[in-house]
Coordinates of C-alpha atoms and ligand atoms in Angstrom, one line a residue:
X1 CA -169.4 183.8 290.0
X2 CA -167.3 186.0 287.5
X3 CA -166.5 185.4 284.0
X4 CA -163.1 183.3 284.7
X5 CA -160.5 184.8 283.2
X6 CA -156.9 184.1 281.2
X7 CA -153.7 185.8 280.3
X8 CA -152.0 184.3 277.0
X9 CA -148.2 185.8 276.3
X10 CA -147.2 185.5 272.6
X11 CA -150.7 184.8 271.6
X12 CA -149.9 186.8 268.2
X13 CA -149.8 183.0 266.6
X14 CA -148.9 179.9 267.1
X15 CA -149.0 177.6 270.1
X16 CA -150.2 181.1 272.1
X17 CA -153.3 182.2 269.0
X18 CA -154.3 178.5 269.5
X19 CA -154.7 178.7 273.4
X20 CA -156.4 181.9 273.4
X21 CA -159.0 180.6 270.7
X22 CA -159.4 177.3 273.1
X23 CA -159.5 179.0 276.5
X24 CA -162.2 181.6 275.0
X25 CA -164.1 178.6 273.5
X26 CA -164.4 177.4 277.4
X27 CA -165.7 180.3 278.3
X28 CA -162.7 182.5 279.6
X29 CA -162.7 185.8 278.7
X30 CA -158.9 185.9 277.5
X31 CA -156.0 188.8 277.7
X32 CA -154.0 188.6 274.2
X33 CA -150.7 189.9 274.5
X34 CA -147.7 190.2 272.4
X35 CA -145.3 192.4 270.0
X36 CA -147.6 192.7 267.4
X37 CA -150.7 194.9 268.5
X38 CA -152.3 193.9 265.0
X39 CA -152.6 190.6 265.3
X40 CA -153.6 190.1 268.9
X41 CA -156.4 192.9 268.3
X42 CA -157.7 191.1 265.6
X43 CA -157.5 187.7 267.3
X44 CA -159.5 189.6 270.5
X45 CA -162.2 190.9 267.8
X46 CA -162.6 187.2 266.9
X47 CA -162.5 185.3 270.0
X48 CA -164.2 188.5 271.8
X49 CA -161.3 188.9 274.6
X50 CA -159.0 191.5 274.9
X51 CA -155.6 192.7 273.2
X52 CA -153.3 194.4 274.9
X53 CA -149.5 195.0 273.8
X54 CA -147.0 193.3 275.3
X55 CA -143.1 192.9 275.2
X56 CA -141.8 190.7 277.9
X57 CA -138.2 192.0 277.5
X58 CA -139.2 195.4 278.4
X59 CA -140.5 196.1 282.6
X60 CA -142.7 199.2 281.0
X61 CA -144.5 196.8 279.3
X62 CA -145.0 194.7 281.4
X63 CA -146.4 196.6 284.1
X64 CA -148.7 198.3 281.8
X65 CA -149.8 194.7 280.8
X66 CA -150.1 193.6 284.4
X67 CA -152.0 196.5 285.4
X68 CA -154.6 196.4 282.8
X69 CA -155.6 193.4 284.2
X70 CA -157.7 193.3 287.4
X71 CA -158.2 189.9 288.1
X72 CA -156.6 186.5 286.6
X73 CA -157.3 182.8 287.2
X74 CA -154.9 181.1 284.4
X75 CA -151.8 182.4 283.2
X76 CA -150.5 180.4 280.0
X77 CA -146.6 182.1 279.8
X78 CA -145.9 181.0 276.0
X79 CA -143.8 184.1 274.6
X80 CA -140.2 183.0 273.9
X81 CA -138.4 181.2 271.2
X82 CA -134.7 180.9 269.6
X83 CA -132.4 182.3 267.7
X84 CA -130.0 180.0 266.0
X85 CA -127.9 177.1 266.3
X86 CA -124.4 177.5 267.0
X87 CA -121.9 175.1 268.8
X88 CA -120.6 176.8 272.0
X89 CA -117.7 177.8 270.6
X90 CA -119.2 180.3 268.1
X91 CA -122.2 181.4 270.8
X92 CA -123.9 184.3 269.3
X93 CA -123.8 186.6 272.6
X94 CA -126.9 188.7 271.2
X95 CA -128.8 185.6 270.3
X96 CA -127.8 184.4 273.7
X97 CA -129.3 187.7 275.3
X98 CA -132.3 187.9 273.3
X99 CA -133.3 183.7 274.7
X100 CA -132.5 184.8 277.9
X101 CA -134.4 187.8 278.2
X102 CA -137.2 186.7 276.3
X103 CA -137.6 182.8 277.7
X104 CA -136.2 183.0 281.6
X105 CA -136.4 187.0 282.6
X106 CA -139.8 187.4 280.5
X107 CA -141.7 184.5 281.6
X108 CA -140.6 185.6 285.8
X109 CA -141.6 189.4 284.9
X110 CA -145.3 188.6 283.8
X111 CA -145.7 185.5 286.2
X112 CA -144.1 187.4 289.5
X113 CA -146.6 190.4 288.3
X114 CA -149.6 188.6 288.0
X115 CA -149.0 186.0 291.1
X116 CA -150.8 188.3 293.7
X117 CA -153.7 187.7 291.1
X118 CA -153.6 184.6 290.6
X119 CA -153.6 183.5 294.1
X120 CA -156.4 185.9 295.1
X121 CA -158.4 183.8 292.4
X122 CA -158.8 181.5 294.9
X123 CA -158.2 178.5 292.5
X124 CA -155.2 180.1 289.9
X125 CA -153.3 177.9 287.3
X126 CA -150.0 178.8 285.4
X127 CA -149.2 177.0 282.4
X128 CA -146.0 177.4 281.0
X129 CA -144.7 176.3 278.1
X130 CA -141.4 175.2 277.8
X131 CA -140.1 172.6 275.5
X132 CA -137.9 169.0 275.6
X133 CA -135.2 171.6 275.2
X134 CA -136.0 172.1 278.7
X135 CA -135.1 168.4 279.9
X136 CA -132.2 167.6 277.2
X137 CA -129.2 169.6 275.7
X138 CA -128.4 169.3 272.1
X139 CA -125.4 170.4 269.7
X140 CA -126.0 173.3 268.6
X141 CA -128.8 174.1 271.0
X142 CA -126.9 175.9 273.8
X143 CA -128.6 178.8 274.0
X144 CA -132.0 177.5 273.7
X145 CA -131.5 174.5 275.6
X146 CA -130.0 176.5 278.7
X147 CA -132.7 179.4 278.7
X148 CA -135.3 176.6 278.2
X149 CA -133.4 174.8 281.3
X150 CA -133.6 177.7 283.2
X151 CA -137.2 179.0 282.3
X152 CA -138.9 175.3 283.3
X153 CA -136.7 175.5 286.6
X154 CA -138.2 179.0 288.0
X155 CA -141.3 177.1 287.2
X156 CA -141.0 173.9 288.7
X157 CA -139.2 175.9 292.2
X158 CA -142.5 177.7 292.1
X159 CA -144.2 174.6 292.8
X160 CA -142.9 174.0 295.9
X161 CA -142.8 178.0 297.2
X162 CA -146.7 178.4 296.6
X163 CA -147.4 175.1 298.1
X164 CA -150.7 175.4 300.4
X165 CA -151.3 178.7 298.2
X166 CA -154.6 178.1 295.7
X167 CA -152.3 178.1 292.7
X168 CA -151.8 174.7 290.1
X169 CA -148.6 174.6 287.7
X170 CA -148.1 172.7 284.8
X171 CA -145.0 172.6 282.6
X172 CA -145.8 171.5 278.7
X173 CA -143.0 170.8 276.8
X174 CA -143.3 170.0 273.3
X175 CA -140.7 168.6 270.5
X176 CA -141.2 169.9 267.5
X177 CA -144.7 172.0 266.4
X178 CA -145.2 173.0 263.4
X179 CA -145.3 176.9 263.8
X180 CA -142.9 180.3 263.6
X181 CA -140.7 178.4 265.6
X182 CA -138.1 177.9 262.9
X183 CA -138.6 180.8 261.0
X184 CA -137.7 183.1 264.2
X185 CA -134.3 180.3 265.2
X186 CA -133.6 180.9 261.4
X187 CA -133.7 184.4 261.0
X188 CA -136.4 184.5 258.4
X189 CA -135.4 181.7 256.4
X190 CA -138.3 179.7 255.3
X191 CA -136.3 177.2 253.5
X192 CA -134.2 176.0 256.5
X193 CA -137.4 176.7 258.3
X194 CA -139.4 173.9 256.9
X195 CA -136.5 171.7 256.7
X196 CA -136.9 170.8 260.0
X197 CA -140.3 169.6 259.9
X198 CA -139.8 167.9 256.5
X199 CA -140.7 164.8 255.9
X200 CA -142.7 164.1 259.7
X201 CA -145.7 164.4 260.9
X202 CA -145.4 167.4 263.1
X203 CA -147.5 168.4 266.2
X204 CA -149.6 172.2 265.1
X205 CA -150.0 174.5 267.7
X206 CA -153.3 173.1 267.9
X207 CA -152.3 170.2 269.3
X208 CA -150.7 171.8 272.6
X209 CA -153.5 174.1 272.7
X210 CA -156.2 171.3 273.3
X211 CA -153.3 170.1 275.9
X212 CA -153.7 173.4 278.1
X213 CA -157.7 173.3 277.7
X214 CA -157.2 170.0 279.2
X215 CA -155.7 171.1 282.0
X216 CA -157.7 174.1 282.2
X217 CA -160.8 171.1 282.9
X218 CA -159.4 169.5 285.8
X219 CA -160.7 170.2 289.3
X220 CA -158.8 172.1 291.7
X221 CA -157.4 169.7 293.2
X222 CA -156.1 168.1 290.1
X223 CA -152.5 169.6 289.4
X224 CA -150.7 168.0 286.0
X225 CA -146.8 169.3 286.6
X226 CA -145.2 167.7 283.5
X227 CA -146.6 167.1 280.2
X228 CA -144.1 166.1 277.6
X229 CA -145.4 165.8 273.7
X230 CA -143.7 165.2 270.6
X231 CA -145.0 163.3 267.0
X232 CA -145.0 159.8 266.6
X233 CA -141.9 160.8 264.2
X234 CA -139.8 162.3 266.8
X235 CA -137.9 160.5 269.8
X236 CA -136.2 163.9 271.1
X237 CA -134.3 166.2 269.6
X238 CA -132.8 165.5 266.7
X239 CA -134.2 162.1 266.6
X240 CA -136.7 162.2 263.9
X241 CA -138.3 159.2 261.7
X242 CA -138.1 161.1 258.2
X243 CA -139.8 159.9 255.0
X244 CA -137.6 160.9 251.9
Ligands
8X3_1 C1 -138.7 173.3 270.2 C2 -138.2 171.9 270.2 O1 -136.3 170.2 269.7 O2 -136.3 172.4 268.5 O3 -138.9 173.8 271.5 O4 -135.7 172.3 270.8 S1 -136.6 171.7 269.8

């Protein structure tokens, strides 16, 4: 049998560096894409898969992504993020955009390209990461929590179109992990950024990657749809058990 094989999108840091470091630990021979050609091609040196450059918002790159890459048994879409927090009233239509384009249009460009791939596997998996923002609205949120909404429901609809088809899906969605998360939302702000994960015990990217290996593990005819993971100090959004 060939080396199996895995696509990681965003895998510059974060949730999507920790997957690719866990997958290649299993033995995948792993496709690092994201923005930031640097860091993936370092992370490819280390973990001895391969970095390609990838922007999700742009179809160019995309398809040069796609085609690079011959054959594919997991997927893990991970690129996407937010961009502040901002009641309805005073949406940011640029912030709005960029959420869209990044979290719902990105993650359909790279899975509709690689689906062929992954279904002539002959046992494919797509792991998509989405977030409790996909399953609850908060103030503030609206842009996130409605990209987030709409990113987990392509997903879950893919489910039930490739139904008898050798593919498994599995939606993670994680509260709060401890990564650029914030930083992005907050334009760069480290202060407000670690704010939010003051005072809790927040998951690390390293948590949700061990998540995705375990799903990696089942047997083919295991399929996990929904896993949803938070820290002991948080309920949902906004709900948090802080220590002063
Ligand atoms: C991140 C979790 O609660 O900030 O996806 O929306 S939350």
């Amino acid at each position: 049998m060939s080396i199996r094989t895995a696509v990681v999108t965003g895998a510059s840091s974060g949730i999507g560096e920790a997957t690719a470091r866990e997958l290649a630990k299993q033995g995948y021979h792993v496709y690092v894409g994201a923005r930031r050609f640097d860091r993936v091609r370092r992370l490819a040196e280390e973990i001895g898969g391969t970095a390609i450059e990838l922007d999700v918002t742009s179809e160019a790159s995309v398809l040069a992504f796609t085609e690079a890459i011959d054959h594919v048994d997991v997927l893990v879409n991970n690129a996407g993020g937010a961009k502040g927090m901002a009641p309805v009233i005073d949406a940011d239509l640029d912030d709005w955009r960029w959420m869209w384009e990044t979290n719902v249009v990105g993650t359909l460009r790279v899975t509709k390209a690689l689906l062929p791939k992954l279904i002539a596997s002959g046992d494919g998996l797509i792991v998509t990461i989405t977030s409790i923002a996909a399953l609850q609205t908060y103030d503030n949120g609206s842009g996130y929590t409605s990209a987030k909404h709409a990113q987990a429901v392509a997903h879950r609809t893919l489910r039930g179109e490739l139904l008898g088809k050798p593919v498994r899906l599995t939606e993670i969605a994680p509260g709060a992990v401890e990564t650029e998360f914030s930083l992005v939302r907050f334009d760069g702000d480290a202060e407000r950024a670690a704010k939010v994960y003051e005072g809790i015990d927040p998951l690390h990217a390293r948590d949700i990657a061990e998540i995705v290996g375990f799903v990696a593990t089942r047997p083919p005819h295991v399929n996990l749809d929904t896993i949803v993971v938070k820290p002991r100090d948080q309920a949902g959004p906004g709900s948090f058990a802080r220590r002063s």
